[in-house]
Short mmCIF file of C-alpha atoms and ligand atoms in Angstrom, two decimals:
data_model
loop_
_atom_site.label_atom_id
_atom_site.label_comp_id
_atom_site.label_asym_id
_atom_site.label_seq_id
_atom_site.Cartn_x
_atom_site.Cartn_y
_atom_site.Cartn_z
CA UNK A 1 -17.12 3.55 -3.57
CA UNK A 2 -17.30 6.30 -1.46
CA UNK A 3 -15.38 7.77 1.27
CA UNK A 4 -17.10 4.85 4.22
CA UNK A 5 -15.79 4.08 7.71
CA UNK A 6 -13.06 1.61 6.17
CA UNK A 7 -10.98 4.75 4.47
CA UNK A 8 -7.99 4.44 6.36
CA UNK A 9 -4.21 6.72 5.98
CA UNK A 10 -1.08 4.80 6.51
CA UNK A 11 2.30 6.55 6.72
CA UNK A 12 5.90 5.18 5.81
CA UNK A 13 8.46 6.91 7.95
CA UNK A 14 11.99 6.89 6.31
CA UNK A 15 15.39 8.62 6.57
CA UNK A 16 14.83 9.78 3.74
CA UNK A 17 11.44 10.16 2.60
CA UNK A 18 8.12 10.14 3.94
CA UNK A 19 5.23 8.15 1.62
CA UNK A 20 2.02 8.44 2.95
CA UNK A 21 -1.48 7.40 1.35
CA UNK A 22 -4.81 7.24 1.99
CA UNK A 23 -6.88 3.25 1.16
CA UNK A 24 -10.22 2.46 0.38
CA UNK A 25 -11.77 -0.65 2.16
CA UNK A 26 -9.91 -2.98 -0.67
CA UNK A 27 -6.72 -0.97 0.14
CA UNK A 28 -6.74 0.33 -3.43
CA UNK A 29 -5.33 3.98 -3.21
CA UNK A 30 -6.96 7.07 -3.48
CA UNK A 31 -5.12 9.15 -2.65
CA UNK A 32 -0.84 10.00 -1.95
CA UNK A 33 1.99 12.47 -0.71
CA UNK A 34 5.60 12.64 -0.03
CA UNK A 35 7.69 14.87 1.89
CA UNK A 36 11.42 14.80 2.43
CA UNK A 37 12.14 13.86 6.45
CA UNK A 38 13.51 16.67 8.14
CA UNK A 39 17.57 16.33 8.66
CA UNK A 40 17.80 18.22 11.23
CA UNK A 41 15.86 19.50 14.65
CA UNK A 42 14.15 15.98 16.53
CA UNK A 43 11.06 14.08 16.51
CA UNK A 44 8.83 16.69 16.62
CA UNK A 45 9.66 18.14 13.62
CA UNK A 46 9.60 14.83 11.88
CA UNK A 47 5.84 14.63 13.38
CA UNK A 48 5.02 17.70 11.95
CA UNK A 49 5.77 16.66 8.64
CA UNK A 50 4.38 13.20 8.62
CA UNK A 51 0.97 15.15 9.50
CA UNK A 52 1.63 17.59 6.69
CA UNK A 53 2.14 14.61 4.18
CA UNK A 54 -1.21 12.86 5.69
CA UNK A 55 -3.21 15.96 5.27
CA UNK A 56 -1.85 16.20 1.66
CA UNK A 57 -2.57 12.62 0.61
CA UNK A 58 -6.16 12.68 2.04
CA UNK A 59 -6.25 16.16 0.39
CA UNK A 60 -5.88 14.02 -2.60
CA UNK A 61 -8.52 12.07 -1.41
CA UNK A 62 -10.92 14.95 -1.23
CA UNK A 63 -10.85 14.38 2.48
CA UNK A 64 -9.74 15.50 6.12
CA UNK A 65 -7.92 13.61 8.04
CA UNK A 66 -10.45 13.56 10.47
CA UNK A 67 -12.55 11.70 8.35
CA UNK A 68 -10.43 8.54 8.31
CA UNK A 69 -11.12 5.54 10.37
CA UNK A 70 -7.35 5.97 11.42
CA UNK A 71 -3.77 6.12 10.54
CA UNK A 72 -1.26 3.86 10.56
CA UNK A 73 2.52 4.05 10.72
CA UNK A 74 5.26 2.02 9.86
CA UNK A 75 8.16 3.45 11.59
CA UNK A 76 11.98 2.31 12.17
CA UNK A 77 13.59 2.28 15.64
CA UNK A 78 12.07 0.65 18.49
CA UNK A 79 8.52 0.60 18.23
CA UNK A 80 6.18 0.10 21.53
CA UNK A 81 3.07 -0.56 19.65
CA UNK A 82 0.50 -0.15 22.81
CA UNK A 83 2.07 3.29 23.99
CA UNK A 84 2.39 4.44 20.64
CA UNK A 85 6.37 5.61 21.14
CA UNK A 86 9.43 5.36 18.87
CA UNK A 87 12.92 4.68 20.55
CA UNK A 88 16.55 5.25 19.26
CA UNK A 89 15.44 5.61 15.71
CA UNK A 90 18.76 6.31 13.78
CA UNK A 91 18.44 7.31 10.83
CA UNK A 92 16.41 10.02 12.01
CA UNK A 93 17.35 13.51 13.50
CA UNK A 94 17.99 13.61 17.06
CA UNK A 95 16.07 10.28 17.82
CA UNK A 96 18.00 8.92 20.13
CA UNK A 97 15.45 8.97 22.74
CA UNK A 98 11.91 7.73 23.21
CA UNK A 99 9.16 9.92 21.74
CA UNK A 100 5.57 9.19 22.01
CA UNK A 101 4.94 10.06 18.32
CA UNK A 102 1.47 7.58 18.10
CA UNK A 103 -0.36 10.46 21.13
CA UNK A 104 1.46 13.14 19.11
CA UNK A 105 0.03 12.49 15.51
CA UNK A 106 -3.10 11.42 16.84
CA UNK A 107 -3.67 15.00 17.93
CA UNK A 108 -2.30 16.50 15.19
CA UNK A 109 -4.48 14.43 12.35
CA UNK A 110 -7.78 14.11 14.92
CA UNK A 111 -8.15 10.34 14.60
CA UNK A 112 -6.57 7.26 16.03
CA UNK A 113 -3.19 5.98 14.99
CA UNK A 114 -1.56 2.97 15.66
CA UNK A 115 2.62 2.64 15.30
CA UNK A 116 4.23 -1.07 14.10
CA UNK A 117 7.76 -1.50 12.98
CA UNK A 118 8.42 0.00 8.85
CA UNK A 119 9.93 -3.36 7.76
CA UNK A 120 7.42 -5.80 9.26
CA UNK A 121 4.37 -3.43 7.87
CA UNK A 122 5.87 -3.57 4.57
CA UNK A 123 6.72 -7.11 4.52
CA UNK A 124 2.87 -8.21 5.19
CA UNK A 125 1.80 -5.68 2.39
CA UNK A 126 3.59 -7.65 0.11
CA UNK A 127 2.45 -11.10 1.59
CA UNK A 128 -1.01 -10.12 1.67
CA UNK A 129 -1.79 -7.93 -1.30
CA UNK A 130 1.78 -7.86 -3.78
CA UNK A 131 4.44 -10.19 -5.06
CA UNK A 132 4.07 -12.75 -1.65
CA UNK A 133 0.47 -14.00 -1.73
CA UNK A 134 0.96 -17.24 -3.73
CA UNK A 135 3.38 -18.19 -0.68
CA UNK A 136 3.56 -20.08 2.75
CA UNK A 137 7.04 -18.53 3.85
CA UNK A 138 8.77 -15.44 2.35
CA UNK A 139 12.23 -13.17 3.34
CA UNK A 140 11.03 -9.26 2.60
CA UNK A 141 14.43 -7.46 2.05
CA UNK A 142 14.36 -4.00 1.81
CA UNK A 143 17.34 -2.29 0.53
CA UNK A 144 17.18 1.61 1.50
CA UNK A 145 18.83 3.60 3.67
CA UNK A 146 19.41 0.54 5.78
CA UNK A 147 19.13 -2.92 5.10
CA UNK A 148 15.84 -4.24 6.74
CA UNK A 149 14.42 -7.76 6.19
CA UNK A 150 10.85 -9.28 7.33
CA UNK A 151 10.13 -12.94 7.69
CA UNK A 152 6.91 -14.54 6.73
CA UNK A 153 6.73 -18.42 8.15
CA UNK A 154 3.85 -20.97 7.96
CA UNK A 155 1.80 -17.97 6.70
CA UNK A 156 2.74 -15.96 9.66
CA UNK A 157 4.73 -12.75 10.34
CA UNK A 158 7.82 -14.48 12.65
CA UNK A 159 8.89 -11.62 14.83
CA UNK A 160 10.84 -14.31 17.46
CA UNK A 161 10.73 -12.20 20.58
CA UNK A 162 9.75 -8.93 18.91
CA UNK A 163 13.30 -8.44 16.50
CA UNK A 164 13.37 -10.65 14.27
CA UNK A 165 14.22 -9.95 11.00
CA UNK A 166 17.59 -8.54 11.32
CA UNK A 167 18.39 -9.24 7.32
CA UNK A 168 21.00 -6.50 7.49
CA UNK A 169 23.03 -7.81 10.43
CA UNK A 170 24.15 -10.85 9.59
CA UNK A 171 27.54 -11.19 9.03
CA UNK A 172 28.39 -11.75 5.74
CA UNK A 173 32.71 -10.94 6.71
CA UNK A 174 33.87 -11.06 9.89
CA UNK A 175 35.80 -8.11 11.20
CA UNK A 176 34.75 -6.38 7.79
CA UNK A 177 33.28 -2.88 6.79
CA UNK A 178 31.83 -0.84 10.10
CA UNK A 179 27.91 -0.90 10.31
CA UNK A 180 26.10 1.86 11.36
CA UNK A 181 25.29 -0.17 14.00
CA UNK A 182 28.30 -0.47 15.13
CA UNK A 183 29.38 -3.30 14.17
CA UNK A 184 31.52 -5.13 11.66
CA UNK A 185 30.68 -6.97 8.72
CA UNK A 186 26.96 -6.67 8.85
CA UNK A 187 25.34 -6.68 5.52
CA UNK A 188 23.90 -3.16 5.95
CA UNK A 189 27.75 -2.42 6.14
CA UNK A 190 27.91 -2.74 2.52
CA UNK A 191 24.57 -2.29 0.92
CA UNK A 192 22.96 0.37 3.21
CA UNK A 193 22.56 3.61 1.27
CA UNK A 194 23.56 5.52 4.95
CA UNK A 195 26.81 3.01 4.59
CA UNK A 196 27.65 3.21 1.17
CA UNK A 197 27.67 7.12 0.64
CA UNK A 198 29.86 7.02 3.93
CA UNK A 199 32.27 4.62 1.99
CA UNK A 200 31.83 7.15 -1.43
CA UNK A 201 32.51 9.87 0.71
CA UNK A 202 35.71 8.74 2.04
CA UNK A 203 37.16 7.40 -0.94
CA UNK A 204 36.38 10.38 -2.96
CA UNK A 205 37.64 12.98 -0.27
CA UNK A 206 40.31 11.05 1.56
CA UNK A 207 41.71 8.78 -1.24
CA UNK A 208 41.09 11.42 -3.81
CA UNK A 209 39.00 8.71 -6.40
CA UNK A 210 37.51 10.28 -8.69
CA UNK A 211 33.02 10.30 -9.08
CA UNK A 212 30.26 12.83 -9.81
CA UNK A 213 27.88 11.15 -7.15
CA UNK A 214 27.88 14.52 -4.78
CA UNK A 215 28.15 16.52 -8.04
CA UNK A 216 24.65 15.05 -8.99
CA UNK A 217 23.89 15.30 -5.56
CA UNK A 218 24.60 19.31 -5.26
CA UNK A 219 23.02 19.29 -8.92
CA UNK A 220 19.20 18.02 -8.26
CA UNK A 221 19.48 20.06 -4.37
CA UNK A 222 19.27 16.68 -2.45
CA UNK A 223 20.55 16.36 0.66
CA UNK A 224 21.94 13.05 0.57
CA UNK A 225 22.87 10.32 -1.98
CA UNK A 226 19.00 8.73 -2.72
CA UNK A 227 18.35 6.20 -4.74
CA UNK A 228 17.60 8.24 -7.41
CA UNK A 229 20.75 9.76 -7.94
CA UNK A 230 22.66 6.46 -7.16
CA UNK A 231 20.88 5.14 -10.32
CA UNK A 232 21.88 7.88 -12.71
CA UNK A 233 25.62 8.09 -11.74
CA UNK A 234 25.16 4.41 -12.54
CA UNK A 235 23.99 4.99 -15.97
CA UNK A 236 26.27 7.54 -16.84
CA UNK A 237 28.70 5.13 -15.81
CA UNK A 238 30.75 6.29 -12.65
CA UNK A 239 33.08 3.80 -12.08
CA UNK A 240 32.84 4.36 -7.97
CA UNK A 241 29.37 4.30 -8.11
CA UNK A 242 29.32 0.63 -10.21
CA UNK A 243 31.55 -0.72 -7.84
CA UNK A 244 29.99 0.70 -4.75
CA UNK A 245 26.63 -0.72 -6.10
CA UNK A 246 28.17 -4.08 -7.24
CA UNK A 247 29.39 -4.56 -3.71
CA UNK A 248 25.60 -3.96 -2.59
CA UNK A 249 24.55 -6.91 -4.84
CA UNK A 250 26.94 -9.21 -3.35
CA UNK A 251 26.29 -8.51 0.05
CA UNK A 252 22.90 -9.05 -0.46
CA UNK A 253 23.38 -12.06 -2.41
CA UNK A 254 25.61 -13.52 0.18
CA UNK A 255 23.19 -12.24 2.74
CA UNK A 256 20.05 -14.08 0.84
CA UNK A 257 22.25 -17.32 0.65
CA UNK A 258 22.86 -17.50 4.43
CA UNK A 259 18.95 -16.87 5.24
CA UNK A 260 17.50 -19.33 2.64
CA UNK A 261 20.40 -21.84 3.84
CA UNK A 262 19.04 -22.12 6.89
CA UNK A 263 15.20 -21.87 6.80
CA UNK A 264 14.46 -23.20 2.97
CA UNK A 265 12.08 -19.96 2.05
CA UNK A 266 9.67 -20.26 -1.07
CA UNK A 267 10.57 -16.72 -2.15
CA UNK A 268 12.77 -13.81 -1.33
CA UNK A 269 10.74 -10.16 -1.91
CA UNK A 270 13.16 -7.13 -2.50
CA UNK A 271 11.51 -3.74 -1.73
CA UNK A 272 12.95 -0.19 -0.60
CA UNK A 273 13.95 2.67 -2.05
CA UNK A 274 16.89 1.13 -3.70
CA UNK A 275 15.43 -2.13 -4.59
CA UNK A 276 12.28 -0.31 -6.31
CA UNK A 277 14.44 2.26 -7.97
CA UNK A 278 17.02 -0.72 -9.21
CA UNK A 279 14.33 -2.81 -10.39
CA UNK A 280 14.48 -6.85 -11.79
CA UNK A 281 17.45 -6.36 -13.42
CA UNK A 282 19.14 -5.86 -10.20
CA UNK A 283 16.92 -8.85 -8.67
CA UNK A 284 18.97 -10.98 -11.03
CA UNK A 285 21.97 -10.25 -10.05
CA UNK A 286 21.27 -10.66 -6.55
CA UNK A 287 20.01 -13.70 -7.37
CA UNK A 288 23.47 -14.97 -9.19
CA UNK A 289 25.48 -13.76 -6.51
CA UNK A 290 23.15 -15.58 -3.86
CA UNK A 291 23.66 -18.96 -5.97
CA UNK A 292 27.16 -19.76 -5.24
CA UNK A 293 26.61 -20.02 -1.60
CA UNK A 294 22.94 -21.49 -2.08
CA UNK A 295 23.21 -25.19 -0.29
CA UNK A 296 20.18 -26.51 -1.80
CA UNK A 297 20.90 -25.18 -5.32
CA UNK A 298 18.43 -27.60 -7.64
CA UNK A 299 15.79 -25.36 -6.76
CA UNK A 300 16.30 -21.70 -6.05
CA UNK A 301 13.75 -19.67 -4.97
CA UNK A 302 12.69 -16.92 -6.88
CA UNK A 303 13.90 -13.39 -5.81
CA UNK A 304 11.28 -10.51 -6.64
CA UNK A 305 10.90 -6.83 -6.73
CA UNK A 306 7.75 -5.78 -4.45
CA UNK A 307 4.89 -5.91 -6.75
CA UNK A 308 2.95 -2.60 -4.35
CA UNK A 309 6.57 -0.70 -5.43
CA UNK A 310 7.09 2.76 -3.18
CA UNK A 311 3.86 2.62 -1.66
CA UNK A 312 4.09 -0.25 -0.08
CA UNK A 313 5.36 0.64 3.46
CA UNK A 314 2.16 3.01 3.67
CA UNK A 315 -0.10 1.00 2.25
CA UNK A 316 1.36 -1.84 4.82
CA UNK A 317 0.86 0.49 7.51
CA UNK A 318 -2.71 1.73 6.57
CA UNK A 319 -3.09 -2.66 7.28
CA UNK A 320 -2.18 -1.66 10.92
CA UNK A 321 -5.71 0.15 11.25
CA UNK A 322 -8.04 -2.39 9.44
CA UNK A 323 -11.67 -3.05 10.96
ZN1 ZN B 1 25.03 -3.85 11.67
#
């Protein structure tokens, strides 16, 4: 089909990446981009480069953004969907304010956009066109930088009074590991991937253990510990990466256990950038370490990887600006 009114761009805004794409009317891809997000300077320089990775992916697409019925964006932080602004978004640089990034990229890419929060986008991607459309009720858990989680009830998206969803803040140990929240305990605590190259960090520089994670790190120029390089100091087994990673898994586990415990889901979805990189075999063993603390244990449900893989935040957020 050709390029009609229904071609739509959706953007996934991370703290470490951004993964934009451009949908046909069936919300089959045609075209894709990434960018690193800026680590440094503010929101406007993030803006910039989300319109930089738009314009590439409708490049791809043989188009301008112009062109597109609109653009959708699937942001973290506080997201005021009818004025378009972000708020206290941490993971990103110098976000600690409110910036009115919807007005800002809608100038920049010359067609409407419209802003909902990353982890709820993603989730309905995966309940409407992945892993989640055979079910009623679903937990979306994505493992990446933070630990975000989006609930699917009756069908529904269940947003309670506009946060719910806050997978990686329950407490899994009271007065445990600080959250970059600020907090104690929270499940992000341990299986963030802000949190856990924090924990690396000090245990290799103050306690003097022993890892090539920033080696790797220095070695493919990243700025950061990403998923990918978490995965290969895995493989070439470094033993503080294996147990950093293994405390992840129960975390999440424990973390799955609590939620399922109290509202009986049908399935648990596990999607970000660690959770795609780390693939079923990880699903698994969240799964075993969920079932010792599952109450209804005769019938677990099952725990899978998001079928729409790293594109599904923007492909969630190109949902934002159906019709
Ligand atoms: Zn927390």
């Amino acid at each position: 089909m050709g390029a009609g009114g229904a071609t739509r761009g959706g953007i996934d805004l991370g703290g470490t990446k951004i993964q934009t794409v451009v949908v046909d009317d069936a919300n089959d891809p045609l075209g894709d981009a990434r960018r690193p997000t800026p680590q440094s300077g503010g929101p406007a320089d993030v803006a910039a480069a989300m319109a930089e990775a738009m314009r590439d992916a409708a490049a791809g697409a043989g188009l301008e953004t112009g062109a597109l019925a609109g653009v959708g964006v699937g942001s973290p932080g506080g997201v005021d969907e009818r004025a378009g602004t972000v708020r206290g978004a941490k993971n990103l640089p110098g976000w600690e304010g409110t910036y009115a990034l919807g007005p800002e990229l809608a100038e920049a890419l010359g067609t409407r956009v419209r802003i909902g929060n990353d982890v709820d986008v993603a989730t309905d991607a995966e309940f409407r066109l992945g892993v989640g459309t055979e079910y009623d009720s679903l937990l979306g858990v994505f493992w990446g930088t933070g630990v975000g989680g989006g609930l699917v009830l009756g069908g529904k998206p269940w947003v309670g009074q506009g946060s719910a969803g806050e997978f990686g803040h329950m407490v899994i140990e009271r007065g445990g590991a600080h959250c970059p929240c600020g907090r104690r305990g929270c499940i992000e605590a341990y299986a963030g991937r802000a949190a856990m190259e924090a924990k690396a960090r000090h245990e290799h520089e103050e306690k003097g253990r022993d890892t090539d994670l920033f080696k790797l790190m220095r070695k493919h120029d990243r700025p950061k510990l990403t998923s990918g390089i978490w995965e290969r100091a895995v493989k070439q087994g470094d033993k503080l990466a294996i147990h950093l990673i293994d405390r992840a898994v129960d975390a999440l586990g424990t973390g799955i256990a609590s939620a399922l415990n109290l509202l009986d889901l049908e399935a648990v979805v596990i999607g970000g950038g660690m959770g795609v990189r780390f693939g079923e075999p990880y699903a698994d063993r969240i799964r075993e370490a969920m079932m010792p603390h599952l109450f209804s244990d005769q019938r677990p449900p099952p725990i899978r990887v998001a079928a729409l893989g790293d594109l599904g935040g923007a492909i969630g957020a190109a949902l934002l600006v159906e019709g």
